[in-house]
mmCIF file of C-alpha atoms in Angstrom:
data_model
loop_
_atom_site.group_PDB
_atom_site.id
_atom_site.type_symbol
_atom_site.label_atom_id
_atom_site.label_comp_id
_atom_site.label_asym_id
_atom_site.label_seq_id
_atom_site.Cartn_x
_atom_site.Cartn_y
_atom_site.Cartn_z
ATOM 1 C CA MET A 186 186.428 81.226 -32.533
ATOM 2 C CA LYS A 187 186.082 84.848 -31.497
ATOM 3 C CA ASP A 188 185.165 84.532 -27.851
ATOM 4 C CA VAL A 189 187.107 82.192 -25.596
ATOM 5 C CA VAL A 190 186.970 81.891 -21.788
ATOM 6 C CA VAL A 191 189.794 80.305 -19.777
ATOM 7 C CA LEU A 192 189.529 79.005 -16.216
ATOM 8 C CA SER A 193 192.895 79.476 -14.643
ATOM 9 C CA GLY A 194 195.002 79.009 -11.512
ATOM 10 C CA GLY A 195 198.529 80.564 -11.389
ATOM 11 C CA VAL A 196 201.639 79.646 -13.146
ATOM 12 C CA GLY A 197 200.349 76.930 -15.491
ATOM 13 C CA GLY A 198 197.138 78.762 -16.412
ATOM 14 C CA ALA A 199 199.230 81.967 -16.947
ATOM 15 C CA ARG A 200 201.515 80.212 -19.361
ATOM 16 C CA PHE A 201 198.624 78.600 -21.184
ATOM 17 C CA THR A 202 196.785 81.843 -21.565
ATOM 18 C CA ARG A 203 199.860 83.610 -22.824
ATOM 19 C CA ALA A 204 200.217 80.902 -25.472
ATOM 20 C CA LEU A 205 196.561 81.122 -26.395
ATOM 21 C CA ARG A 206 196.869 84.944 -26.749
ATOM 22 C CA ASP A 207 199.987 84.630 -28.826
ATOM 23 C CA ALA A 208 198.655 81.742 -31.004
ATOM 24 C CA ALA A 209 195.468 83.871 -31.690
ATOM 25 C CA ALA A 210 197.359 87.128 -32.427
ATOM 26 C CA GLY A 211 195.706 89.123 -35.213
ATOM 27 C CA GLN A 212 192.552 87.020 -35.301
ATOM 28 C CA GLY A 213 190.336 89.340 -33.234
ATOM 29 C CA MET A 214 189.812 86.755 -30.489
ATOM 30 C CA ARG A 215 188.368 88.022 -27.190
ATOM 31 C CA ILE A 216 189.997 86.136 -24.285
ATOM 32 C CA ARG A 217 188.512 86.408 -20.822
ATOM 33 C CA VAL A 218 190.266 84.564 -17.947
ATOM 34 C CA ILE A 219 188.367 83.535 -14.958
ATOM 35 C CA VAL A 220 191.048 83.286 -12.222
ATOM 36 C CA ASN A 221 191.066 81.365 -8.939
ATOM 37 C CA THR A 222 191.089 83.741 -5.909
ATOM 38 C CA ALA A 223 190.895 81.073 -3.050
ATOM 39 C CA ASP A 224 194.743 81.264 -2.619
ATOM 40 C CA ASP A 225 194.207 84.919 -1.565
ATOM 41 C CA MET A 226 195.002 86.067 1.946
ATOM 42 C CA TRP A 227 195.626 89.113 4.192
ATOM 43 C CA MET A 228 199.150 89.605 5.243
ATOM 44 C CA ALA A 229 200.842 92.612 6.811
ATOM 45 C CA GLY A 230 197.462 94.449 6.227
ATOM 46 C CA LEU A 231 197.637 93.714 2.490
ATOM 47 C CA ARG A 232 195.383 91.661 0.327
ATOM 48 C CA ILE A 233 197.574 89.196 -1.579
ATOM 49 C CA CYS A 234 196.163 87.512 -4.707
ATOM 50 C CA PRO A 235 198.884 84.958 -5.972
ATOM 51 C CA ASP A 236 197.108 83.605 -8.932
ATOM 52 C CA LEU A 237 195.752 86.898 -10.265
ATOM 53 C CA ASP A 238 199.248 88.323 -9.997
ATOM 54 C CA SER A 239 200.889 85.414 -11.741
ATOM 55 C CA VAL A 240 198.528 85.692 -14.618
ATOM 56 C CA THR A 241 198.907 89.546 -14.722
ATOM 57 C CA TYR A 242 202.696 89.472 -14.748
ATOM 58 C CA THR A 243 202.946 86.672 -17.153
ATOM 59 C CA LEU A 244 200.727 88.393 -19.781
ATOM 60 C CA ALA A 245 202.463 91.732 -19.135
ATOM 61 C CA GLY A 246 205.898 90.082 -19.765
ATOM 62 C CA VAL A 247 207.220 91.204 -16.356
ATOM 63 C CA ASN A 248 207.177 87.837 -14.602
ATOM 64 C CA ASP A 249 210.272 85.948 -13.288
ATOM 65 C CA GLU A 250 210.375 82.989 -15.684
ATOM 66 C CA GLN A 251 213.178 81.289 -13.615
ATOM 67 C CA ARG A 252 211.378 81.304 -10.287
ATOM 68 C CA GLY A 253 207.997 80.883 -12.039
ATOM 69 C CA TRP A 254 206.367 83.502 -9.790
ATOM 70 C CA GLY A 255 206.867 87.181 -8.925
ATOM 71 C CA ARG A 256 208.433 90.079 -10.899
ATOM 72 C CA ILE A 257 211.637 89.954 -12.836
ATOM 73 C CA GLY A 258 214.517 91.914 -11.419
ATOM 74 C CA GLU A 259 212.887 91.788 -8.052
ATOM 75 C CA THR A 260 214.478 92.967 -4.619
ATOM 76 C CA GLU A 261 213.203 92.028 -1.183
ATOM 77 C CA ARG A 262 214.388 94.809 1.057
ATOM 78 C CA VAL A 263 210.955 95.696 2.380
ATOM 79 C CA SER A 264 210.169 92.024 3.254
ATOM 80 C CA ALA A 265 213.516 91.900 5.124
ATOM 81 C CA GLU A 266 212.447 94.802 7.163
ATOM 82 C CA LEU A 267 208.959 93.395 7.905
ATOM 83 C CA HIS A 268 210.528 90.079 9.035
ATOM 84 C CA ALA A 269 212.929 92.018 11.248
ATOM 85 C CA TRP A 270 209.907 93.469 13.025
ATOM 86 C CA GLY A 271 208.169 90.043 13.259
ATOM 87 C CA ILE A 272 205.470 91.110 10.690
ATOM 88 C CA GLY A 273 204.112 88.589 8.088
ATOM 89 C CA TRP A 274 205.351 85.130 7.543
ATOM 90 C CA PRO A 275 209.131 84.707 7.463
ATOM 91 C CA TRP A 276 208.739 81.835 4.969
ATOM 92 C CA PHE A 277 206.621 83.890 2.619
ATOM 93 C CA THR A 278 208.623 86.616 0.980
ATOM 94 C CA LEU A 279 207.009 89.495 -1.017
ATOM 95 C CA GLY A 280 209.311 91.323 -3.519
ATOM 96 C CA ASP A 281 209.469 95.111 -3.503
ATOM 97 C CA LEU A 282 207.815 95.409 -6.912
ATOM 98 C CA ASP A 283 205.296 92.892 -6.002
ATOM 99 C CA LEU A 284 204.426 94.853 -2.944
ATOM 100 C CA GLY A 285 203.551 97.734 -5.122
ATOM 101 C CA MET A 286 200.802 95.610 -6.629
ATOM 102 C CA HIS A 287 199.607 94.568 -3.163
ATOM 103 C CA ILE A 288 199.554 98.087 -1.807
ATOM 104 C CA ALA A 289 197.742 99.480 -4.858
ATOM 105 C CA ARG A 290 195.167 96.693 -4.703
ATOM 106 C CA THR A 291 194.541 97.060 -0.965
ATOM 107 C CA SER A 292 194.235 100.867 -1.378
ATOM 108 C CA LEU A 293 191.496 100.305 -3.925
ATOM 109 C CA LEU A 294 189.756 97.722 -1.771
ATOM 110 C CA ARG A 295 189.797 99.966 1.231
ATOM 111 C CA GLU A 296 188.368 102.895 -0.777
ATOM 112 C CA GLY A 297 185.352 100.551 -1.538
ATOM 113 C CA ALA A 298 186.220 99.128 -4.889
ATOM 114 C CA PRO A 299 185.238 95.484 -5.300
ATOM 115 C CA LEU A 300 188.119 93.131 -6.369
ATOM 116 C CA SER A 301 186.837 92.901 -9.960
ATOM 117 C CA GLU A 302 187.129 96.675 -10.325
ATOM 118 C CA ALA A 303 190.502 96.739 -8.626
ATOM 119 C CA VAL A 304 191.744 94.043 -11.045
ATOM 120 C CA ALA A 305 190.472 95.974 -14.037
ATOM 121 C CA ARG A 306 192.199 99.184 -12.885
ATOM 122 C CA LEU A 307 195.502 97.528 -12.098
ATOM 123 C CA THR A 308 195.710 95.395 -15.225
ATOM 124 C CA SER A 309 194.991 98.480 -17.390
ATOM 125 C CA ARG A 310 198.628 99.437 -16.832
ATOM 126 C CA TRP A 311 199.664 96.844 -19.479
ATOM 127 C CA ASP A 312 198.226 95.657 -22.743
ATOM 128 C CA LEU A 313 197.638 92.134 -21.590
ATOM 129 C CA GLY A 314 195.659 90.875 -24.631
ATOM 130 C CA ALA A 315 193.099 89.275 -22.267
ATOM 131 C CA GLU A 316 190.632 90.396 -19.681
ATOM 132 C CA LEU A 317 191.201 89.100 -16.194
ATOM 133 C CA MET A 318 188.321 88.339 -13.987
ATOM 134 C CA PRO A 319 188.415 87.118 -10.355
ATOM 135 C CA MET A 320 186.044 84.276 -9.811
ATOM 136 C CA THR A 321 184.286 86.340 -7.172
ATOM 137 C CA ASP A 322 184.460 89.586 -5.350
ATOM 138 C CA ASP A 323 183.850 87.877 -2.049
ATOM 139 C CA GLU A 324 186.559 86.725 0.142
ATOM 140 C CA VAL A 325 187.204 83.010 -0.322
ATOM 141 C CA GLU A 326 190.202 81.243 1.211
ATOM 142 C CA THR A 327 191.318 77.650 0.963
ATOM 143 C CA HIS A 328 192.333 76.077 4.288
ATOM 144 C CA VAL A 329 193.989 72.716 4.589
ATOM 145 C CA VAL A 330 193.112 70.028 7.127
ATOM 146 C CA THR A 331 196.168 68.195 8.409
ATOM 147 C CA GLY A 332 197.121 66.040 11.331
ATOM 148 C CA GLU A 333 198.814 68.996 12.781
ATOM 149 C CA GLY A 334 195.864 71.287 12.507
ATOM 150 C CA THR A 335 194.096 73.370 9.849
ATOM 151 C CA MET A 336 196.151 75.976 8.112
ATOM 152 C CA HIS A 337 195.825 78.424 5.259
ATOM 153 C CA PHE A 338 196.642 76.852 1.906
ATOM 154 C CA GLN A 339 199.707 79.131 1.483
ATOM 155 C CA GLU A 340 201.255 77.897 4.702
ATOM 156 C CA TRP A 341 200.710 74.258 3.743
ATOM 157 C CA TRP A 342 201.873 74.843 0.189
ATOM 158 C CA THR A 343 204.805 77.373 0.589
ATOM 159 C CA ARG A 344 206.114 76.591 4.157
ATOM 160 C CA HIS A 345 205.514 72.949 4.297
ATOM 161 C CA ARG A 346 205.832 72.231 0.544
ATOM 162 C CA ALA A 347 202.712 70.082 0.751
ATOM 163 C CA LYS A 348 204.662 67.515 2.813
ATOM 164 C CA LEU A 349 202.139 67.387 5.598
ATOM 165 C CA PRO A 350 199.594 64.817 4.415
ATOM 166 C CA ALA A 351 196.310 66.718 3.707
ATOM 167 C CA LEU A 352 193.065 65.226 5.244
ATOM 168 C CA GLY A 353 190.834 67.667 3.272
ATOM 169 C CA PHE A 354 190.438 71.180 1.945
ATOM 170 C CA ASP A 355 188.089 73.730 3.390
ATOM 171 C CA ILE A 356 187.197 76.439 0.759
ATOM 172 C CA ARG A 357 185.970 78.978 3.251
ATOM 173 C CA GLY A 358 183.397 81.411 2.038
ATOM 174 C CA ALA A 359 182.791 79.696 -1.278
ATOM 175 C CA ALA A 360 179.238 78.491 -0.525
ATOM 176 C CA GLU A 361 178.165 82.108 0.278
ATOM 177 C CA ALA A 362 180.162 83.702 -2.570
ATOM 178 C CA VAL A 363 178.626 84.962 -5.804
ATOM 179 C CA PRO A 364 180.428 85.102 -9.174
ATOM 180 C CA ALA A 365 182.109 88.428 -9.920
ATOM 181 C CA PRO A 366 180.345 90.663 -12.379
ATOM 182 C CA GLY A 367 180.503 89.286 -15.896
ATOM 183 C CA VAL A 368 181.746 85.776 -14.995
ATOM 184 C CA VAL A 369 178.550 83.869 -15.644
ATOM 185 C CA GLU A 370 177.786 85.972 -18.760
ATOM 186 C CA ALA A 371 181.330 85.232 -20.059
ATOM 187 C CA VAL A 372 180.773 81.509 -19.733
ATOM 188 C CA LEU A 373 177.248 81.721 -21.405
ATOM 189 C CA GLU A 374 178.419 83.936 -24.235
ATOM 190 C CA ALA A 375 181.697 82.067 -25.098
ATOM 191 C CA ASP A 376 182.394 80.224 -28.265
ATOM 192 C CA ALA A 377 184.632 77.953 -26.217
ATOM 193 C CA VAL A 378 185.486 77.464 -22.563
ATOM 194 C CA LEU A 379 189.039 76.066 -21.770
ATOM 195 C CA PHE A 380 190.243 74.612 -18.499
ATOM 196 C CA ALA A 381 193.971 75.601 -18.320
ATOM 197 C CA PRO A 382 196.333 72.821 -17.001
ATOM 198 C CA SER A 383 195.970 74.138 -13.478
ATOM 199 C CA ASN A 384 195.589 72.231 -10.183
ATOM 200 C CA PRO A 385 192.183 70.563 -10.415
ATOM 201 C CA VAL A 386 191.692 70.577 -6.620
ATOM 202 C CA VAL A 387 192.828 73.969 -5.406
ATOM 203 C CA SER A 388 192.819 76.043 -8.561
ATOM 204 C CA ILE A 389 189.990 75.016 -10.792
ATOM 205 C CA GLY A 390 188.178 73.393 -7.970
ATOM 206 C CA PRO A 391 187.488 76.616 -6.025
ATOM 207 C CA ILE A 392 186.199 78.322 -9.176
ATOM 208 C CA LEU A 393 183.674 75.525 -9.621
ATOM 209 C CA SER A 394 182.626 75.759 -6.006
ATOM 210 C CA VAL A 395 181.297 79.348 -6.415
ATOM 211 C CA PRO A 396 177.551 78.884 -6.866
ATOM 212 C CA GLY A 397 176.405 79.762 -10.418
ATOM 213 C CA ILE A 398 179.745 78.999 -12.176
ATOM 214 C CA ARG A 399 179.150 75.201 -12.488
ATOM 215 C CA GLU A 400 175.524 75.879 -13.483
ATOM 216 C CA ALA A 401 176.732 78.320 -16.250
ATOM 217 C CA LEU A 402 179.183 75.572 -17.515
ATOM 218 C CA ALA A 403 176.375 73.202 -17.668
ATOM 219 C CA SER A 404 174.052 75.577 -19.539
ATOM 220 C CA THR A 405 176.591 77.156 -21.981
ATOM 221 C CA SER A 406 176.291 76.299 -25.636
ATOM 222 C CA ALA A 407 180.109 76.520 -25.902
ATOM 223 C CA PRO A 408 182.159 73.348 -25.759
ATOM 224 C CA VAL A 409 184.161 72.901 -22.601
ATOM 225 C CA VAL A 410 187.621 71.409 -23.094
ATOM 226 C CA GLY A 411 190.270 70.855 -20.429
ATOM 227 C CA VAL A 412 194.004 70.344 -20.612
ATOM 228 C CA SER A 413 195.436 67.712 -18.413
ATOM 229 C CA PRO A 414 197.899 68.890 -15.618
ATOM 230 C CA ILE A 415 199.136 65.318 -15.327
ATOM 231 C CA ILE A 416 201.510 63.699 -17.863
ATOM 232 C CA GLY A 417 202.506 60.034 -17.530
ATOM 233 C CA GLY A 418 201.218 59.819 -13.961
ATOM 234 C CA SER A 419 203.343 62.789 -12.795
ATOM 235 C CA VAL A 420 202.390 66.417 -12.184
ATOM 236 C CA VAL A 421 203.631 68.968 -14.707
ATOM 237 C CA ARG A 422 204.439 71.584 -12.041
ATOM 238 C CA GLY A 423 203.861 72.017 -8.342
ATOM 239 C CA MET A 424 202.437 69.480 -5.914
ATOM 240 C CA ALA A 425 199.043 68.705 -7.322
ATOM 241 C CA ASP A 426 199.665 64.993 -6.569
ATOM 242 C CA ALA A 427 199.415 65.728 -2.904
ATOM 243 C CA CYS A 428 196.106 67.513 -3.466
ATOM 244 C CA LEU A 429 194.716 64.679 -5.654
ATOM 245 C CA THR A 430 195.710 62.078 -3.050
ATOM 246 C CA ALA A 431 193.836 63.945 -0.435
ATOM 247 C CA VAL A 432 190.644 63.783 -2.309
ATOM 248 C CA GLY A 433 190.955 60.232 -3.381
ATOM 249 C CA THR A 434 191.899 60.812 -6.967
ATOM 250 C CA ALA A 435 194.796 59.101 -8.685
ATOM 251 C CA THR A 436 197.598 61.157 -10.142
ATOM 252 C CA ASP A 437 196.500 60.227 -13.671
ATOM 253 C CA ALA A 438 195.241 62.227 -16.678
ATOM 254 C CA ALA A 439 192.197 60.107 -17.081
ATOM 255 C CA ALA A 440 191.338 60.099 -13.304
ATOM 256 C CA VAL A 441 191.383 63.898 -13.256
ATOM 257 C CA ALA A 442 189.037 64.053 -16.289
ATOM 258 C CA ARG A 443 186.748 61.551 -14.565
ATOM 259 C CA ARG A 444 186.842 63.773 -11.429
ATOM 260 C CA TYR A 445 185.572 66.688 -13.571
ATOM 261 C CA GLY A 446 183.029 64.387 -15.298
ATOM 262 C CA ALA A 447 181.327 64.578 -18.554
ATOM 263 C CA ARG A 448 178.746 67.354 -19.140
ATOM 264 C CA SER A 449 176.551 64.699 -20.615
ATOM 265 C CA ASP A 450 176.411 63.022 -17.205
ATOM 266 C CA GLY A 451 176.245 66.123 -14.931
ATOM 267 C CA GLY A 452 179.985 67.000 -15.019
ATOM 268 C CA VAL A 453 181.748 69.916 -16.698
ATOM 269 C CA LEU A 454 183.778 68.521 -19.631
ATOM 270 C CA ASP A 455 183.136 67.842 -23.266
ATOM 271 C CA GLY A 456 186.656 67.387 -24.190
ATOM 272 C CA TRP A 457 190.078 66.615 -22.694
ATOM 273 C CA LEU A 458 193.615 66.828 -23.966
ATOM 274 C CA VAL A 459 196.131 64.239 -22.659
ATOM 275 C CA ASP A 460 199.783 63.802 -23.467
ATOM 276 C CA LEU A 461 200.999 61.425 -26.139
ATOM 277 C CA VAL A 462 202.306 59.069 -23.369
ATOM 278 C CA ASP A 463 198.687 58.844 -22.067
ATOM 279 C CA ALA A 464 197.164 58.087 -25.500
ATOM 280 C CA HIS A 465 195.948 54.724 -24.124
ATOM 281 C CA GLU A 466 193.390 56.575 -21.957
ATOM 282 C CA VAL A 467 191.559 58.175 -24.863
ATOM 283 C CA GLY A 468 189.269 55.261 -25.560
ATOM 284 C CA GLU A 469 188.322 54.808 -21.840
ATOM 285 C CA LEU A 470 187.374 58.477 -21.547
ATOM 286 C CA ALA A 471 185.235 58.165 -24.710
ATOM 287 C CA THR A 472 183.094 55.572 -22.923
ATOM 288 C CA ARG A 473 182.408 58.018 -20.206
ATOM 289 C CA GLY A 474 181.265 60.748 -22.555
ATOM 290 C CA ILE A 475 184.482 62.852 -22.747
ATOM 291 C CA THR A 476 186.146 63.258 -26.191
ATOM 292 C CA ALA A 477 189.833 63.049 -25.583
ATOM 293 C CA ARG A 478 192.859 63.598 -27.852
ATOM 294 C CA ALA A 479 196.482 62.845 -27.245
ATOM 295 C CA VAL A 480 198.817 65.719 -28.213
ATOM 296 C CA PRO A 481 202.188 67.025 -26.826
ATOM 297 C CA LEU A 482 201.348 68.833 -23.542
ATOM 298 C CA TRP A 483 204.797 70.121 -22.426
ATOM 299 C CA MET A 484 204.956 73.873 -22.730
ATOM 300 C CA THR A 485 208.729 73.950 -22.715
ATOM 301 C CA GLU A 486 209.027 76.540 -25.388
ATOM 302 C CA ALA A 487 206.837 79.293 -26.778
ATOM 303 C CA GLU A 488 205.930 77.425 -30.073
ATOM 304 C CA ALA A 489 205.187 74.241 -28.258
ATOM 305 C CA ALA A 490 202.786 76.074 -25.850
ATOM 306 C CA GLN A 491 201.069 77.882 -28.759
ATOM 307 C CA THR A 492 200.583 74.515 -30.542
ATOM 308 C CA LEU A 493 199.033 73.239 -27.400
ATOM 309 C CA ALA A 494 196.622 76.196 -27.321
ATOM 310 C CA ARG A 495 195.692 75.646 -30.937
ATOM 311 C CA ASP A 496 195.063 72.005 -30.259
ATOM 312 C CA ALA A 497 192.704 72.957 -27.419
ATOM 313 C CA LEU A 498 190.870 75.263 -29.770
ATOM 314 C CA ALA A 499 190.738 72.615 -32.532
ATOM 315 C CA LEU A 500 189.259 70.037 -30.127
ATOM 316 C CA ALA A 501 186.635 72.621 -28.981
ATOM 317 C CA GLY A 502 185.822 73.379 -32.729
ATOM 318 C CA SER A 503 185.292 69.615 -33.361
ATOM 319 C CA LEU A 504 182.693 69.106 -30.630
#
């Protein structure tokens, strides 16, 4: 396969995309990554794009693997000063190197560049081995409805650690948004489309909510294969279980696949990778039109992650 498109959220999607790039090294594969931007926000006058930055830093090799986000060797002097002046959110710290990205992006946006152009210019600093594409140039932000009021997703996720039960998710601006330039074309031209093991509700979900993207997935001749973010009834990373509970979906690999649905029945999936511990779900998914395979999903080491990427491509190639 020479042209592969990945739908991605932040950390999990970043690691999967890195593994895909490394597994395909030397094969001339073009990798385009459509990244969720519904986590984005304005803070201290800067446009913050967490998922785009996580994917960028990971592919560039400058991410902090221990924390899972931000830049390696980071300092936080500027955030400390901002907090001393009562600017920003005291529970949301921006590193000094990270602030450089936010300032540069905001400068480009204020000069009139759309987000997709800003992303292209900023990512050109590194040889990423993949092309990053925001899902839309329009401002889309996820807000969470709770019993204590509605708040930006980052407040619910970072400040409250998703402990406040979510009553629903409001992806503001999505219905009016249009896909960023090249996004629909990438899906239609692809040899394979892969859903990274990202949060299905607040990472992949917002991408699918932008009018035109779901339709492109329905129309593309490429097989669409997803990787489960759930292993043995538990989330791989983060707090996706809280999101799934809020939308009435069990924290279960097959349940997430059913939520996406089979393309043959109006959904978005042809294939689905589950972990070996969930092999018993393969047959049930087949009855619903989704070809599933059980393979090791843990990306604990580089070779294991690359094997997973190869498994995703192999499933796509068999469909």
